[in-house]
Coordinates of C-alpha atoms and ligand atoms in Angstrom, one line a residue:
M232 CA -19.9 -19.6 2.5
G233 CA -17.8 -18.3 5.4
K234 CA -18.8 -15.5 7.7
K235 CA -18.4 -11.9 6.6
L236 CA -15.9 -9.6 8.3
L237 CA -17.5 -6.9 10.5
N238 CA -14.2 -5.0 10.2
D239 CA -14.9 -4.4 6.5
Y240 CA -17.8 -2.0 7.3
T241 CA -17.5 1.8 7.2
I242 CA -19.7 3.7 9.6
P243 CA -22.4 4.4 6.9
Q244 CA -22.3 0.7 6.0
L245 CA -22.7 -0.3 9.7
T246 CA -25.5 2.2 10.1
G247 CA -27.3 0.4 7.2
L248 CA -26.6 -2.9 8.9
M249 CA -28.0 -1.7 12.2
A250 CA -31.2 -0.5 10.4
Q251 CA -31.6 -3.9 8.9
L252 CA -31.3 -5.5 12.4
G253 CA -33.8 -3.0 13.9
Q254 CA -31.1 -1.3 16.0
P255 CA -30.7 2.4 16.6
A256 CA -28.1 4.2 14.4
F257 CA -25.8 5.2 17.2
R258 CA -24.8 1.6 17.7
A259 CA -22.9 1.8 14.4
K260 CA -20.4 4.3 15.8
Q261 CA -20.1 2.3 19.0
I262 CA -19.4 -0.9 17.2
F263 CA -16.9 0.8 14.8
R264 CA -15.0 2.2 17.9
W265 CA -14.8 -1.3 19.4
L266 CA -13.3 -2.6 16.2
H267 CA -11.1 0.2 15.0
Q268 CA -10.1 2.1 18.2
K269 CA -10.2 -0.5 21.0
R270 CA -9.5 -3.3 18.4
V271 CA -11.3 -6.1 20.2
S272 CA -10.9 -9.6 19.0
S273 CA -14.3 -11.0 20.1
F274 CA -17.9 -9.8 20.2
S275 CA -18.2 -10.5 23.9
Q276 CA -15.7 -7.6 24.5
M277 CA -18.3 -5.1 23.2
T278 CA -19.6 -4.6 26.7
D279 CA -22.1 -1.8 26.0
Q280 CA -24.0 -3.7 23.3
P281 CA -27.1 -5.7 24.0
K282 CA -26.4 -9.5 24.2
T283 CA -29.2 -10.2 21.7
L284 CA -27.4 -8.0 19.1
L285 CA -24.0 -9.5 19.8
A286 CA -25.4 -13.1 19.4
R287 CA -27.0 -12.0 16.1
L288 CA -23.8 -10.5 14.9
E289 CA -21.8 -13.5 15.8
E290 CA -24.0 -15.8 13.7
E291 CA -23.2 -13.9 10.6
F292 CA -19.9 -12.1 11.1
E293 CA -16.4 -12.5 12.4
I294 CA -13.6 -10.2 13.5
V295 CA -10.4 -10.6 11.5
Q296 CA -7.3 -11.5 13.4
L297 CA -3.8 -11.8 11.8
Q298 CA -1.3 -14.2 13.1
T299 CA 2.4 -13.4 12.9
A300 CA 4.1 -16.2 11.0
R301 CA 7.5 -14.5 10.8
R302 CA 9.1 -11.3 12.1
Q303 CA 12.4 -9.8 11.0
Q304 CA 14.0 -6.7 12.5
S305 CA 16.7 -4.8 10.7
K306 CA 19.6 -3.0 12.4
D307 CA 18.0 0.3 11.3
G308 CA 14.7 -0.5 13.2
T309 CA 12.7 -1.6 10.2
V310 CA 10.4 -4.5 11.1
K311 CA 9.1 -6.9 8.5
F312 CA 6.1 -9.1 9.2
L313 CA 4.7 -12.1 7.5
F314 CA 1.1 -12.3 8.6
T315 CA -1.2 -15.3 8.1
L316 CA -4.8 -14.5 7.2
P317 CA -7.6 -16.6 8.6
D318 CA -7.8 -18.6 5.3
G319 CA -4.1 -19.5 5.6
N320 CA -2.8 -17.1 2.9
C321 CA 0.2 -14.9 3.8
I322 CA 0.9 -11.3 3.3
E323 CA 3.8 -8.9 4.2
T324 CA 3.7 -5.7 6.2
V325 CA 6.7 -3.5 6.9
V326 CA 7.1 -0.8 9.6
M327 CA 9.8 1.8 8.9
R328 CA 11.0 4.4 11.4
Y329 CA 11.4 7.9 10.2
T330 CA 12.1 11.1 12.1
Y331 CA 8.6 12.3 11.5
G332 CA 7.0 9.0 12.8
N333 CA 6.4 5.4 12.2
T334 CA 5.2 4.4 8.7
V335 CA 3.6 1.1 7.8
C336 CA 3.8 -0.3 4.3
V337 CA 0.7 -2.5 3.8
S338 CA -0.2 -5.2 1.3
T339 CA -3.5 -4.8 -0.6
Q340 CA -3.6 -8.2 -2.3
V341 CA -2.3 -11.8 -1.8
G342 CA 0.1 -11.8 -4.8
C343 CA -0.2 -9.6 -7.8
R344 CA -1.1 -10.0 -11.5
M345 CA 0.8 -7.0 -12.8
G346 CA 4.0 -8.9 -13.6
C347 CA 6.7 -6.3 -13.0
R348 CA 9.9 -8.0 -13.8
F349 CA 11.9 -6.8 -10.8
C350 CA 9.2 -7.8 -8.2
A351 CA 9.0 -11.0 -6.1
S352 CA 5.3 -10.5 -5.3
T353 CA 4.1 -11.2 -8.7
Q354 CA 6.1 -14.4 -9.4
A355 CA 3.2 -16.7 -8.4
G356 CA 0.4 -14.4 -9.7
L357 CA -2.6 -13.1 -7.9
V358 CA -4.3 -15.3 -5.3
R359 CA -7.0 -12.9 -4.1
S360 CA -7.6 -9.3 -3.1
L361 CA -7.6 -8.3 0.6
T362 CA -10.8 -6.8 2.2
A363 CA -10.8 -3.3 3.7
G364 CA -10.7 -4.8 7.3
E365 CA -7.8 -7.1 6.5
I366 CA -5.7 -4.2 5.2
A367 CA -6.6 -2.2 8.4
A368 CA -5.7 -5.3 10.5
E369 CA -2.1 -5.1 9.1
L370 CA -1.7 -1.7 10.7
Y371 CA -3.3 -2.8 14.0
A372 CA -1.2 -5.9 14.3
A373 CA 2.0 -3.9 13.5
E374 CA 1.1 -1.2 16.1
A375 CA 0.4 -3.9 18.7
D376 CA 3.8 -5.5 18.0
I377 CA 5.9 -2.3 18.2
G378 CA 3.9 -0.8 21.0
Q379 CA 3.9 2.6 19.3
R380 CA 1.5 4.6 17.2
I381 CA 1.9 4.4 13.4
S382 CA 1.2 7.8 11.9
H383 CA 1.8 7.3 8.2
I384 CA 0.7 4.6 5.7
V385 CA 2.1 3.7 2.3
L386 CA 0.0 1.3 0.1
M387 CA 3.1 -0.1 -1.5
G388 CA 3.3 -3.7 -0.3
I389 CA 2.2 -6.8 -2.1
G390 CA -0.5 -6.1 -4.7
E391 CA -1.7 -3.3 -7.0
P392 CA -4.0 -1.1 -4.8
L393 CA -6.0 0.2 -7.8
D394 CA -6.6 -3.4 -8.9
N395 CA -8.6 -3.7 -5.6
F396 CA -10.3 -0.4 -5.9
D397 CA -13.5 -0.7 -3.9
N398 CA -11.9 -2.4 -0.9
V399 CA -9.0 0.0 -0.9
M400 CA -11.4 3.0 -0.9
D401 CA -13.3 1.5 2.0
F402 CA -10.0 0.9 3.8
L403 CA -9.1 4.6 3.4
T404 CA -12.5 5.6 4.7
I405 CA -12.0 3.3 7.8
I406 CA -8.4 4.2 8.6
S407 CA -8.9 8.0 8.3
C408 CA -12.1 8.0 10.4
P409 CA -11.8 10.0 13.6
E410 CA -13.7 7.2 15.4
G411 CA -10.9 4.8 14.5
A412 CA -7.2 5.1 13.8
N413 CA -7.8 8.7 12.5
I414 CA -4.8 8.8 10.1
G415 CA -5.1 11.9 7.9
M416 CA -5.2 11.5 4.2
R417 CA -2.1 13.7 3.9
N418 CA -0.2 11.0 5.8
I419 CA -1.2 8.3 3.3
S420 CA 0.5 7.5 0.0
L421 CA -1.0 5.2 -2.6
S422 CA 1.4 3.6 -5.2
T423 CA 0.3 2.3 -8.5
C424 CA 2.1 0.8 -11.5
G425 CA -0.1 2.9 -13.8
L426 CA -3.6 1.6 -14.4
V427 CA -4.8 4.7 -16.3
P428 CA -8.6 4.3 -16.0
M429 CA -8.3 3.7 -12.3
I430 CA -6.1 6.8 -11.8
D431 CA -9.0 8.8 -13.4
K432 CA -11.5 7.0 -11.1
L433 CA -9.4 7.8 -8.1
A434 CA -9.1 11.5 -9.2
E435 CA -12.9 11.8 -9.0
R436 CA -12.7 11.0 -5.3
K437 CA -10.6 14.1 -4.8
L438 CA -8.8 12.5 -1.8
Q439 CA -5.9 14.5 -0.3
L440 CA -3.5 11.5 -0.3
T441 CA -0.3 11.4 -2.2
L442 CA -0.5 9.4 -5.4
S443 CA 2.8 7.7 -6.3
I444 CA 3.4 6.4 -9.7
S445 CA 5.9 3.5 -10.2
L446 CA 7.4 4.9 -13.3
H447 CA 10.9 3.4 -13.4
A448 CA 11.5 4.4 -17.1
P449 CA 10.8 7.4 -19.3
N450 CA 10.0 5.6 -22.6
D451 CA 7.9 2.7 -23.8
A452 CA 10.7 0.4 -25.0
M453 CA 12.4 0.5 -21.6
R454 CA 9.3 0.5 -19.4
S455 CA 7.5 -2.3 -21.3
R456 CA 10.6 -4.5 -20.7
M457 CA 10.4 -3.8 -17.0
M458 CA 6.6 -3.5 -16.6
P459 CA 4.1 -5.4 -18.8
V460 CA 1.3 -2.9 -17.7
N461 CA 3.0 -0.4 -20.0
N462 CA 1.8 -2.4 -23.0
A463 CA -1.8 -1.6 -22.0
Y464 CA -1.1 2.0 -20.8
P465 CA 2.0 3.5 -22.4
V466 CA 4.0 6.3 -20.9
A467 CA 2.3 9.1 -22.8
Q468 CA -1.2 8.0 -21.6
L469 CA 0.1 7.5 -18.1
I470 CA 1.7 11.0 -17.9
A471 CA -1.5 12.5 -19.4
A472 CA -3.5 10.8 -16.6
C473 CA -1.1 12.1 -14.0
R474 CA -1.6 15.7 -15.3
R475 CA -5.4 15.2 -15.2
Y476 CA -5.1 13.8 -11.7
Q477 CA -3.1 16.9 -10.6
N478 CA -5.6 19.3 -12.2
T479 CA -8.6 17.5 -10.6
T480 CA -7.2 17.0 -7.1
G481 CA -4.8 19.9 -6.7
R482 CA -2.3 17.3 -5.3
R483 CA 1.2 16.8 -6.7
I484 CA 2.2 13.4 -8.0
S485 CA 5.2 11.6 -6.8
F486 CA 7.2 9.3 -9.2
E487 CA 9.0 6.2 -7.9
Y488 CA 12.1 5.4 -10.0
S489 CA 13.9 2.2 -9.1
M490 CA 17.5 2.5 -10.2
V491 CA 18.5 -0.7 -12.1
K492 CA 22.1 -1.0 -13.1
G493 CA 22.7 -0.7 -16.9
V494 CA 18.9 -0.5 -17.6
N495 CA 17.5 2.9 -16.6
D496 CA 20.4 4.7 -15.0
S497 CA 22.3 6.4 -17.8
E498 CA 22.7 10.2 -18.3
A499 CA 20.6 10.1 -21.5
T500 CA 17.8 8.4 -19.5
A501 CA 17.9 11.1 -16.8
R502 CA 17.6 13.8 -19.6
E503 CA 14.7 11.9 -21.1
L504 CA 13.0 11.6 -17.8
A505 CA 13.4 15.3 -17.1
R506 CA 11.9 16.2 -20.5
L507 CA 8.9 13.9 -19.8
I508 CA 7.9 15.4 -16.4
R509 CA 9.4 18.8 -16.3
G510 CA 6.9 21.5 -15.4
M511 CA 4.6 19.2 -13.5
G512 CA 6.0 20.2 -10.1
A513 CA 6.2 16.5 -9.4
H514 CA 8.7 14.8 -7.1
V515 CA 11.0 11.9 -8.1
N516 CA 12.0 9.3 -5.5
L517 CA 15.1 7.5 -6.7
I518 CA 15.2 4.0 -5.1
P519 CA 18.3 1.9 -5.0
I520 CA 16.6 -1.5 -5.5
N521 CA 16.9 -4.4 -3.0
P522 CA 18.1 -7.3 -5.1
V523 CA 15.5 -10.1 -5.7
D524 CA 16.6 -13.7 -6.2
G525 CA 15.7 -15.0 -9.7
S526 CA 15.5 -11.4 -11.1
P527 CA 18.0 -10.4 -13.8
Y528 CA 18.3 -6.9 -12.2
S529 CA 20.9 -5.5 -9.9
A530 CA 21.2 -2.2 -8.1
T531 CA 22.9 0.9 -9.5
D532 CA 25.8 1.8 -7.3
A533 CA 25.4 4.8 -4.9
A534 CA 27.7 7.2 -6.8
N535 CA 25.7 6.7 -10.0
V536 CA 22.4 7.2 -8.1
R537 CA 23.8 10.5 -6.8
R538 CA 24.9 11.6 -10.3
F539 CA 21.4 10.8 -11.7
Q540 CA 19.8 12.8 -8.9
Q541 CA 22.1 15.8 -9.4
L542 CA 21.4 15.8 -13.2
L543 CA 17.6 15.7 -12.6
T544 CA 17.9 18.6 -10.2
Q545 CA 20.0 20.7 -12.6
L546 CA 17.3 20.0 -15.3
G547 CA 14.6 21.4 -13.0
V548 CA 13.1 18.2 -11.6
N549 CA 12.9 17.8 -7.8
A550 CA 14.5 14.5 -7.0
T551 CA 15.6 12.8 -3.8
V552 CA 17.3 9.4 -3.1
R553 CA 15.2 7.2 -0.9
R554 CA 17.0 5.9 2.2
R555 CA 17.5 2.2 1.8
L556 CA 15.8 0.6 4.9
G557 CA 15.9 -3.0 5.9
S558 CA 18.6 -4.1 3.4
D559 CA 19.9 -6.6 5.9
I560 CA 16.5 -8.4 6.0
S561 CA 14.4 -9.7 3.2
A562 CA 13.0 -6.3 2.6
A563 CA 12.3 -6.3 -1.1
C564 CA 8.5 -6.6 -1.6
G565 CA 7.3 -10.2 -1.7
Q566 CA 10.6 -11.9 -0.7
L567 CA 9.6 -13.0 2.8
R568 CA 6.3 -14.5 1.5
R569 CA 8.1 -16.3 -1.3
E570 CA 10.7 -17.7 1.0
A571 CA 8.0 -19.1 3.3
R572 CA 6.1 -20.6 0.4
R573 CA 9.3 -22.3 -0.9
E574 CA 10.0 -23.8 2.5
A575 CA 6.5 -25.1 2.8
E576 CA 6.9 -26.7 -0.6
T577 CA 10.1 -28.6 0.3
Ligands
LIG197 S1 5.8 -3.9 -8.2 FE1 3.7 -3.7 -7.3 S2 2.4 -3.7 -9.2 FE2 4.4 -4.5 -9.8 S3 4.2 -6.7 -9.7 FE3 5.1 -6.0 -7.7 S4 3.3 -5.7 -6.3 FE4 2.5 -5.8 -8.4

């Protein structure tokens, strides 16, 4: 069995580890700072730690390092990375520049088993879930590359975050910790395709992050065609879970709605969507999709997206159109990883 990653440990977990090793508790915070604030790549850089402890840690643990396999930069400043993990698997990470700060979109799994029809990330299934430290390392590697602080995180890259629940929860603990990157929960959005039992489990944590639901359709016939997860958790169950989530956490839900030409962009669909979520105070993000090779779907044109948004607004639903970033690079989720895999196979 390979070594464990020390980056995966939260401060309470490190405190437990120090106790096991007969070390004082304060070393947990010190080591956490070396890993998540100073972001060292080797144990020997932890200069205030006893050599005997470092030798012991090195026997059992390693510090994760991501290698940049590819990097693409868009004219609008969006940077997309293909990072290689120590086991050779690849993941994608994207940095987007907004007026309020830099946002990183992180992957939470290598591949995905959710099977959404418009998504390149799922085409080869799930390989494995990322650990907490590996997800944090995406942010650290992206920050080091752009030379600027990243203030916001969206868990919207490759993978379904709630299908990797425990590691994602540890990642959130690590990344929001004042002894580390110190990114406030209100600057973090977690996106799910709609795993109802896990939405309820997340609600119990009462985190102040923004929960984003990839809805994409207001009825079961349409949604099941686009997203097989809907067969397990139909629209009515999903919306009921969203209402429970809002009641428990006091946080408003955000709905992601990818506009697909001729599939979910009619006036009748906008009316149905408004009926479904009106009164929840939720926000709808309309997303002009980035086309994916091999997918039957194409993007709704800009004028129709605008009409859809205006109709929702008239019907009392708060809706905005997401700015399309990185459309001149392979910015649709999973595309860069798929291109690299194809090249490796030929
Ligand atoms: S959209 Fe998200 S949940 Fe759906 S297949 Fe792609 S990565 Fe998985």
